[in-house]
PDB file of C-alpha atoms in Angstrom:
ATOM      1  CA  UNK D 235       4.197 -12.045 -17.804  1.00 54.00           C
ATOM      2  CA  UNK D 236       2.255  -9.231 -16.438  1.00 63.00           C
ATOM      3  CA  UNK D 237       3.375  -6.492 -13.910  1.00 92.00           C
ATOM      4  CA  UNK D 238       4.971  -4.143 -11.853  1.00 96.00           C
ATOM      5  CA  UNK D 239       8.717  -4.092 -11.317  1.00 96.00           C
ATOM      6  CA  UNK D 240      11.219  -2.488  -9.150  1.00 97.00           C
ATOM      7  CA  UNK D 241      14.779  -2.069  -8.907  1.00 95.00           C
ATOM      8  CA  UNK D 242      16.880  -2.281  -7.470  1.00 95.00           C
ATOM      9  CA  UNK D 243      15.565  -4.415  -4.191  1.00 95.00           C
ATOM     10  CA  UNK D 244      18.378  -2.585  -1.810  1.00 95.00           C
ATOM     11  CA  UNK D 245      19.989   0.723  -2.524  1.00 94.00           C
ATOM     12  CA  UNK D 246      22.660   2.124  -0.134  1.00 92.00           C
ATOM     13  CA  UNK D 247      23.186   5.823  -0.408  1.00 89.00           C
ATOM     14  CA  UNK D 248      25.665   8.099   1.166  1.00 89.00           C
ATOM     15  CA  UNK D 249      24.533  11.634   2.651  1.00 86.00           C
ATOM     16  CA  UNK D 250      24.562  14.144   0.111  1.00 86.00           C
ATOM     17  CA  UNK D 251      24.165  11.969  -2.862  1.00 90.00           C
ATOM     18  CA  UNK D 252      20.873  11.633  -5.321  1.00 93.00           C
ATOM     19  CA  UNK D 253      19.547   8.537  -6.080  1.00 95.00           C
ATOM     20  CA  UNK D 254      17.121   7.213  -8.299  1.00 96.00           C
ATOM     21  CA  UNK D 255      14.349   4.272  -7.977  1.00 97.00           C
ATOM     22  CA  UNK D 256      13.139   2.334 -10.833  1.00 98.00           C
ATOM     23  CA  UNK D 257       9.505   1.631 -11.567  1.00 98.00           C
ATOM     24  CA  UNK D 258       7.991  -0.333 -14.797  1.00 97.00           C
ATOM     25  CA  UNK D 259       4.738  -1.405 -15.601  1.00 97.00           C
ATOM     26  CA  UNK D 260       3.121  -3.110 -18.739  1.00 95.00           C
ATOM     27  CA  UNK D 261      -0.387  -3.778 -17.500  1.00 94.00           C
ATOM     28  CA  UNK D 262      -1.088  -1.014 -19.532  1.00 93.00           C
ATOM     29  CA  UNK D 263      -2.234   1.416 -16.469  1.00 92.00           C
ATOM     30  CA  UNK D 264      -2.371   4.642 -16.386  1.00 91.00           C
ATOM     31  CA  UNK D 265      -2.027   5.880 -13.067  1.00 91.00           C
ATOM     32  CA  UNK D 266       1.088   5.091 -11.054  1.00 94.00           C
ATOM     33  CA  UNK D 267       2.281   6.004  -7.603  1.00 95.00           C
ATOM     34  CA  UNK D 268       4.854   5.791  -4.948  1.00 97.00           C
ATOM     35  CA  UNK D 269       4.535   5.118  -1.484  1.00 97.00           C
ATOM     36  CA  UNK D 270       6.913   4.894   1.241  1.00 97.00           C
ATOM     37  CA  UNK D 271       6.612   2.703   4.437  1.00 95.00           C
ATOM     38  CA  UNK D 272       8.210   3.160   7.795  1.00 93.00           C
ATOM     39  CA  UNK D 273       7.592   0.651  10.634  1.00 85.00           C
ATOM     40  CA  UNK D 274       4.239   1.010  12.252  1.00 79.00           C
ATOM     41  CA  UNK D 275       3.237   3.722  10.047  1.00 82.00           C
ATOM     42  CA  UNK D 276       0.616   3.416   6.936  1.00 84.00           C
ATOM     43  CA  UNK D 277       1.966   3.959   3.366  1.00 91.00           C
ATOM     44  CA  UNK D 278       2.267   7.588   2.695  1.00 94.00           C
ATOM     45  CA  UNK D 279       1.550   8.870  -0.381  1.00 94.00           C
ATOM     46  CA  UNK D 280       4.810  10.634  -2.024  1.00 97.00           C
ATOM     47  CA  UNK D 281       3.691  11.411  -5.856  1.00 96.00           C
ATOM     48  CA  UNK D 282       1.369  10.280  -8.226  1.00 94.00           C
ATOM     49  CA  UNK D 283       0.942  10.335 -11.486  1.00 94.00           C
ATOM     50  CA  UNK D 284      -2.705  10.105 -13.740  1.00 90.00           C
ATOM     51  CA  UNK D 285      -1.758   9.958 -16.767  1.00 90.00           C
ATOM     52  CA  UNK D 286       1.772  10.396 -18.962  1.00 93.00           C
ATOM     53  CA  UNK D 287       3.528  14.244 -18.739  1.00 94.00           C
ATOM     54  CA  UNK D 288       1.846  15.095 -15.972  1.00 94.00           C
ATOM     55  CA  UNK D 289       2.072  14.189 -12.158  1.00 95.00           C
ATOM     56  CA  UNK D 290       1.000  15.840  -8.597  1.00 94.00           C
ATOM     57  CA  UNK D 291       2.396  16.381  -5.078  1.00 95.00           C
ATOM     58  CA  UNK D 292       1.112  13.618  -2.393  1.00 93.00           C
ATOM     59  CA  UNK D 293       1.124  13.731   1.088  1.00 91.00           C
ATOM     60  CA  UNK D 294       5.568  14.117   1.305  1.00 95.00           C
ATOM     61  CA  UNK D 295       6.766  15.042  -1.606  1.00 96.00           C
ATOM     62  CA  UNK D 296       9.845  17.470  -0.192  1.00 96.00           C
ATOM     63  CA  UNK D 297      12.791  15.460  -1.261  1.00 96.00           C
ATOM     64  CA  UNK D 298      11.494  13.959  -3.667  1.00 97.00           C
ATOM     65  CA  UNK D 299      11.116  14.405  -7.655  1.00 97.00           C
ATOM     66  CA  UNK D 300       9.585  12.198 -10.489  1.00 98.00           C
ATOM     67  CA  UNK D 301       9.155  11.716 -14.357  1.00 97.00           C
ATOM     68  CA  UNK D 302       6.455  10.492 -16.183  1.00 97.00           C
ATOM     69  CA  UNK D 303       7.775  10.413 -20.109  1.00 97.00           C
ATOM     70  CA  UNK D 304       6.538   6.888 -20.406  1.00 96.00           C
ATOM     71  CA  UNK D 305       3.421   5.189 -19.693  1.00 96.00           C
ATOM     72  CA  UNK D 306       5.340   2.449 -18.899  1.00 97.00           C
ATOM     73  CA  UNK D 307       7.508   3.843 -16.231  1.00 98.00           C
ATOM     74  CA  UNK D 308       7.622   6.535 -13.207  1.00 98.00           C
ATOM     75  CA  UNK D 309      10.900   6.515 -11.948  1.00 98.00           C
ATOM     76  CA  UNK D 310      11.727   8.327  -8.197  1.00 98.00           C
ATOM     77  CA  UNK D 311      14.982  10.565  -7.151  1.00 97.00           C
ATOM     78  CA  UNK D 312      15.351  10.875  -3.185  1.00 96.00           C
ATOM     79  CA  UNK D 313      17.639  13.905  -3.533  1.00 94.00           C
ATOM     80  CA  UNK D 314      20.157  14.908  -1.108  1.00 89.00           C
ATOM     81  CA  UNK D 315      17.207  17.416   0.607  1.00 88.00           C
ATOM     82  CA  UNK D 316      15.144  14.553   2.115  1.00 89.00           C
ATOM     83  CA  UNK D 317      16.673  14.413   5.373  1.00 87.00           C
ATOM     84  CA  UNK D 318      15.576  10.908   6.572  1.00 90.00           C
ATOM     85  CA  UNK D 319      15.353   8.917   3.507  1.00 93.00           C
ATOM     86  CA  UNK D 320      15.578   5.302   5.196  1.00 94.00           C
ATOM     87  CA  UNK D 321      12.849   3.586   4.465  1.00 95.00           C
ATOM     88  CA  UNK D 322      11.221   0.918   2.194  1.00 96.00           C
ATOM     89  CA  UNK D 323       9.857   2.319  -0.868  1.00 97.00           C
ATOM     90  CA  UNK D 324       6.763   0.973  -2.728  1.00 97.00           C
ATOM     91  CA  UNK D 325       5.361   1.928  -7.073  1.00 97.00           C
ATOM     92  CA  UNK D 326       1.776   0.741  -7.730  1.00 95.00           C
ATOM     93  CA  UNK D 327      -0.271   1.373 -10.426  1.00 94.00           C
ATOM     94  CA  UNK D 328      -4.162   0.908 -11.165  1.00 90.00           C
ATOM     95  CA  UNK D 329      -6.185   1.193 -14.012  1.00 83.00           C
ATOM     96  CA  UNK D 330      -8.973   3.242 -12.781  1.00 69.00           C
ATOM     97  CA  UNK D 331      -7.676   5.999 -10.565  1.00 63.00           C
ATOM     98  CA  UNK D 332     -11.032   7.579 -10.398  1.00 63.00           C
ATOM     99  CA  UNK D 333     -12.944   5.095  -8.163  1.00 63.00           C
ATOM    100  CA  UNK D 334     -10.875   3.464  -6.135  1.00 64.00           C
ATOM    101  CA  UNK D 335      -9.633   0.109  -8.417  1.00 75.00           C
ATOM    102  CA  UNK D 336      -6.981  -1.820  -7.730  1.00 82.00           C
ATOM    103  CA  UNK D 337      -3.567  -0.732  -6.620  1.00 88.00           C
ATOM    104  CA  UNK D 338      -0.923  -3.444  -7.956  1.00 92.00           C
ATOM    105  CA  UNK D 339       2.505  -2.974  -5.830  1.00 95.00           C
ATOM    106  CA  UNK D 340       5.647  -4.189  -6.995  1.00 96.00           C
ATOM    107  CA  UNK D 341       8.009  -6.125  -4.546  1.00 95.00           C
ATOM    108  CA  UNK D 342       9.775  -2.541  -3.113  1.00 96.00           C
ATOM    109  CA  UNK D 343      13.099  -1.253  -2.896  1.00 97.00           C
ATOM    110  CA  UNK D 344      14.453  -1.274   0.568  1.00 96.00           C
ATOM    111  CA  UNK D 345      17.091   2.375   0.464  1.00 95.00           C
ATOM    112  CA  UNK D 346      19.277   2.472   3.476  1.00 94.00           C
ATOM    113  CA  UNK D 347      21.370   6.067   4.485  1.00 90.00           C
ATOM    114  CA  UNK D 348      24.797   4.961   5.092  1.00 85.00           C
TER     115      UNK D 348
ATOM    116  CA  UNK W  74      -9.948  14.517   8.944  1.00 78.00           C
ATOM    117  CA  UNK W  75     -10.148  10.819   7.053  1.00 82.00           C
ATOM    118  CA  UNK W  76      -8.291   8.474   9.104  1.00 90.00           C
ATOM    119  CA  UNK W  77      -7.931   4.600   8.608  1.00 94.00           C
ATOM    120  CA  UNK W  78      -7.213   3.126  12.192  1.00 95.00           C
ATOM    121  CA  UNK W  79      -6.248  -0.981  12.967  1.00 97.00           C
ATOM    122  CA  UNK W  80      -6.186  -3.364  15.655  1.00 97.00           C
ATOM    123  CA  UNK W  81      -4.491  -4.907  17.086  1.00 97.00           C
ATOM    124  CA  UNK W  82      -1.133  -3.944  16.007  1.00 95.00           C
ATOM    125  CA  UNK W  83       0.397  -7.138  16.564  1.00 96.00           C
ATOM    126  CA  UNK W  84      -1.315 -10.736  16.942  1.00 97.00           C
ATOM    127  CA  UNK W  85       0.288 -13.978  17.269  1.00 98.00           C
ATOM    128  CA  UNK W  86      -1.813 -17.160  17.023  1.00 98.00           C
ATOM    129  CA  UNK W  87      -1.353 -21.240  16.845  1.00 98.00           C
ATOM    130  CA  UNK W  88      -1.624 -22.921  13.319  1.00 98.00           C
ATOM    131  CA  UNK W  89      -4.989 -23.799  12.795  1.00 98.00           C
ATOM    132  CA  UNK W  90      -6.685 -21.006  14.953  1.00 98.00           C
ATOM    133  CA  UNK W  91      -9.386 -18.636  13.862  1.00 98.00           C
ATOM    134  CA  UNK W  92      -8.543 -14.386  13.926  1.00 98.00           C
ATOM    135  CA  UNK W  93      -9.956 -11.831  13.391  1.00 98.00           C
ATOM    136  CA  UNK W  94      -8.488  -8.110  12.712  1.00 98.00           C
ATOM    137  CA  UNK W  95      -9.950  -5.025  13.015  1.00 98.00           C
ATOM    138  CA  UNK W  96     -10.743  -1.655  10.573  1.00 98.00           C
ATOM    139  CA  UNK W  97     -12.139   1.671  11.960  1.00 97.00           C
ATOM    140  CA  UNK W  98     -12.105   4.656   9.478  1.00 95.00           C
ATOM    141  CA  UNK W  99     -13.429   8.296   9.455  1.00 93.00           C
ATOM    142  CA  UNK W 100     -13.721   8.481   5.568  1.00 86.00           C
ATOM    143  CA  UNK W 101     -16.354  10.361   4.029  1.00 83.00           C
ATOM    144  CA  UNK W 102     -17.562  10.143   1.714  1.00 83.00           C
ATOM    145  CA  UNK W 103     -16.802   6.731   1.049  1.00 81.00           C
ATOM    146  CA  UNK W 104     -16.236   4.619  -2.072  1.00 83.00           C
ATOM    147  CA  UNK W 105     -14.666   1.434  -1.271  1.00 89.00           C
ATOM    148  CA  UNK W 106     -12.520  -0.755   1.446  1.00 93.00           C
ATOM    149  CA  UNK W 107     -10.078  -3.606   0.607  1.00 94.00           C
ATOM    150  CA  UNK W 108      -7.834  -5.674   2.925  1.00 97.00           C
ATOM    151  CA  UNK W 109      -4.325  -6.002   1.286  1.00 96.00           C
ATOM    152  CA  UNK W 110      -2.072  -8.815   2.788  1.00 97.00           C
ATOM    153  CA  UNK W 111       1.906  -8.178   2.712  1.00 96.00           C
ATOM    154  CA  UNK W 112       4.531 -10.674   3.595  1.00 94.00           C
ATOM    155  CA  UNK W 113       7.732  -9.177   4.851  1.00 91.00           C
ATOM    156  CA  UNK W 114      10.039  -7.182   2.398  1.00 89.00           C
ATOM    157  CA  UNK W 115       7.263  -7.569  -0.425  1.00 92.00           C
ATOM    158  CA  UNK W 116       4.319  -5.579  -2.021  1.00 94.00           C
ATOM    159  CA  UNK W 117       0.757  -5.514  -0.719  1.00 95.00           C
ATOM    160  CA  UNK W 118      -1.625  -7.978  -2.130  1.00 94.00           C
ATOM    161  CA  UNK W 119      -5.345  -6.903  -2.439  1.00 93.00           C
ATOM    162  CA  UNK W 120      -7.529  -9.726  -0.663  1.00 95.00           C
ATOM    163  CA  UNK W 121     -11.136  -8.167  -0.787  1.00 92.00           C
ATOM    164  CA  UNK W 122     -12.915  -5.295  -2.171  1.00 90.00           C
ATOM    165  CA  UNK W 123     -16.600  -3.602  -0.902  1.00 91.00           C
ATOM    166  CA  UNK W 124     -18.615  -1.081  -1.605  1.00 88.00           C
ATOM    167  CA  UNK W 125     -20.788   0.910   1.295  1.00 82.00           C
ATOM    168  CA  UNK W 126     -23.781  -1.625  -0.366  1.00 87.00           C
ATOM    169  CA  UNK W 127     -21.442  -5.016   0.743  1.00 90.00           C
ATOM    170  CA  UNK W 128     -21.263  -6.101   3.887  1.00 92.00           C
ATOM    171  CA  UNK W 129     -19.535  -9.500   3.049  1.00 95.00           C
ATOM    172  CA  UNK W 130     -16.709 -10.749   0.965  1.00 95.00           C
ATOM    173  CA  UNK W 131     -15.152 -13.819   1.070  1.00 95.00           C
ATOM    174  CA  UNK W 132     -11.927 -15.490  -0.593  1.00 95.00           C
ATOM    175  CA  UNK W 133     -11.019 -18.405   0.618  1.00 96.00           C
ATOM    176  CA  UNK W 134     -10.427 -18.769   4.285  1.00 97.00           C
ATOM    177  CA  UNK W 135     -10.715 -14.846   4.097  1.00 97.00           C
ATOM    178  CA  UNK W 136     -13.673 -13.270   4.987  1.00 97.00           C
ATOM    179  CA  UNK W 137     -14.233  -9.587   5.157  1.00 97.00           C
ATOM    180  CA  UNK W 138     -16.760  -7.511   6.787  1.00 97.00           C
ATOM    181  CA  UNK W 139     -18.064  -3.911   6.400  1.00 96.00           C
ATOM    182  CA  UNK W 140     -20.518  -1.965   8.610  1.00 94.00           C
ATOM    183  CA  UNK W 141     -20.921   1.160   6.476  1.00 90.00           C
ATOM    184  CA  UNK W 142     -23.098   2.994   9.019  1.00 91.00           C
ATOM    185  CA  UNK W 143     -20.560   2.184  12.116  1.00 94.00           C
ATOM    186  CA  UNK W 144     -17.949   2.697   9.824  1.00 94.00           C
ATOM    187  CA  UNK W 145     -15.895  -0.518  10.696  1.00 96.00           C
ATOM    188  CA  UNK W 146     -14.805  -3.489   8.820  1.00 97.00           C
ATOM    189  CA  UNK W 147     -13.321  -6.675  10.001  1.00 98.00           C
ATOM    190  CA  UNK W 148     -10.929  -9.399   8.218  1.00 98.00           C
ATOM    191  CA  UNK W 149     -11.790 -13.120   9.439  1.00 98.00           C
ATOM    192  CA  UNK W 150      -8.829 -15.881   8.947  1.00 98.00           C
ATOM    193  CA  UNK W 151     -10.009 -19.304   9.286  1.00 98.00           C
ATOM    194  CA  UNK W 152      -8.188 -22.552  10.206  1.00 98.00           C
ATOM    195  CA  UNK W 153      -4.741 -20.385   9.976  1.00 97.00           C
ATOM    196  CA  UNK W 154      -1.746 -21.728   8.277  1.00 97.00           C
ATOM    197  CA  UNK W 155       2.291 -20.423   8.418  1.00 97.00           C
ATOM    198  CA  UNK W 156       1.966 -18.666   5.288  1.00 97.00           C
ATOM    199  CA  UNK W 157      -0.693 -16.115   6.994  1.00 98.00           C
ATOM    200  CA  UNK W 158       1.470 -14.683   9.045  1.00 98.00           C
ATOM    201  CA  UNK W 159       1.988 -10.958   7.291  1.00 97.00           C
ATOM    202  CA  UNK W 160       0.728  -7.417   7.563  1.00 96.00           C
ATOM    203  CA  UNK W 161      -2.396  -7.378   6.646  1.00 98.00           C
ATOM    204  CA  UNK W 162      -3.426  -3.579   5.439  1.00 97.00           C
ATOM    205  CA  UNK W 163      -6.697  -1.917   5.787  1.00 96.00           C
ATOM    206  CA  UNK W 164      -7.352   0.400   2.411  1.00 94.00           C
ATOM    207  CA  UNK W 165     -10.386   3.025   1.764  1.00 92.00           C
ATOM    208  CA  UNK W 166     -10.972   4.918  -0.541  1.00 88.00           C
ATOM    209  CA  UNK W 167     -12.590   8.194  -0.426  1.00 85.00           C
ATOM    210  CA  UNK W 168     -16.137   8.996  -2.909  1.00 80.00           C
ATOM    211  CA  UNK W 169     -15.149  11.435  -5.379  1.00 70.00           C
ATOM    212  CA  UNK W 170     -11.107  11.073  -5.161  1.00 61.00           C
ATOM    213  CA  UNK W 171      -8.494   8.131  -5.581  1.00 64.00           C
ATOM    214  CA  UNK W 172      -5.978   9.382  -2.673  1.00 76.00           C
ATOM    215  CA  UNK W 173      -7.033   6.425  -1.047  1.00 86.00           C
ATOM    216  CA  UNK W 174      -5.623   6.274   2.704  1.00 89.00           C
ATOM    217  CA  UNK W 175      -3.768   3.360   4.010  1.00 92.00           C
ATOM    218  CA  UNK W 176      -3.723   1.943   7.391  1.00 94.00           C
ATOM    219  CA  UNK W 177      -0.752   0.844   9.609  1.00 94.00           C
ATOM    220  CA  UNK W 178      -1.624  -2.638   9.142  1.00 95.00           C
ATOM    221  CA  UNK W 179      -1.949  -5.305  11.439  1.00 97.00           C
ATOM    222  CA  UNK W 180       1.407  -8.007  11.767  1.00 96.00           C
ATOM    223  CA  UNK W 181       0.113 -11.563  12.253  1.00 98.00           C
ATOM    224  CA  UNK W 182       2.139 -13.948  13.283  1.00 97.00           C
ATOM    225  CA  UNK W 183       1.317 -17.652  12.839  1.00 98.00           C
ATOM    226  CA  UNK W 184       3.007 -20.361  15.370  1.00 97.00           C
ATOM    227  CA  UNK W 185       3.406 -24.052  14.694  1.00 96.00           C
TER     228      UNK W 185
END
């Protein structure tokens, strides 16, 4: 059974603390990225990642940091510096990153700031 | 500055009724547009793909739209059902790059 996967679906965090979101893949991609959506607002790109070991800044990375060890996964910490971190948080990956293929999105993980 | 734009933001519409939703963007230059479809709390779906050389793709009661030299793009729902009712996300992608650029999506609401 082919996909992307998240977890978990809800987080709750408390101010001050790091947290980490889980991303896994076995469609055998090797780009992946994370997105975050706020209501009324596009997706905005946070990181991505091209290819294993290596990954770039998106659009709002402050806050934010990433691993890529593992084709397979691309996990996300939303450390205590990202000061509005509510939001709904969504890992894709594609197989051709060059020319626009096609993002697959896992089912998100919804992180609430207690 | 490539921009994606939507409208409306919001549409609500009886079961059975034709819509249609609309795609402006400022991308250049451009490689390809897709309409994603997301249902509440869930990941995006892609629904259609073009290139600037398409300027019609259909699946199912889906049909999309691209006018490469207006720069617009349209999704068509046909004979609506319950289930449609979602965000439905306008996606280009730049030539040249694959930071593609999202737009705020469109929330359709479906009535009985």
């Amino acid at each position: 059974d082919g996909g992307i996967t998240q977890s978990p679906k809800y987080l709750f965090r408390k101010e001050g603390q790091n947290v980490t979101l889980s991303c896994e893949q076995n469609l055998n991609h090797d780009a992946m990225y994370w997105y975050r959506q706020d209501p009324g607002q596009g997706l905005r790109l946070i990181y991505y990642s091209q290819i294993v070991n290596d990954f770039q800044k998106g659009d709002i990375a402050e806050g934010y940091s990433v691993s890529r060890e593992k084709k397979e996964s691309f996990p996300l910490t939303v450390t205590s510096a990202q000061k509005n971190p509510t939001a709904f948080y969504l890992c894709a990956s594609t197989s051709n990153s060059l020319t626009g293929g096609e993002q697959f999105f896992g089912p998100g993980t919804r992180l609430t700031v207690l | 500055k490539n921009q994606v734009e939507q409208s409306p933001q919001s549409l609500i519409i009886l079961e059975g009724k034709n819509c249609t939703l609309q795609c402006n963007y400022t991308v250049s230059p451009f490689s390809n547009l897709r309409w994603y479809k997301q249902d509440t709390g869930r990941g995006p779906v892609s629904l259609t793909i073009m290139t600037f050389s398409e300027n019609t793709k259909s699946n199912g009661r889906y049909t999309a739209t691209l006018d490469a030299d207006t720069k617009q793009s349209s999704l068509h729902i046909t004979a609506s059902q319950l289930s449609d009712s979602a965000s439905y996300i306008c996606v280009v992608t730049p030539g040249g790059g694959f930071k593609t650029i999202f737009g705020a999506g469109t929330r359709l609401f479906v009535k009985a």
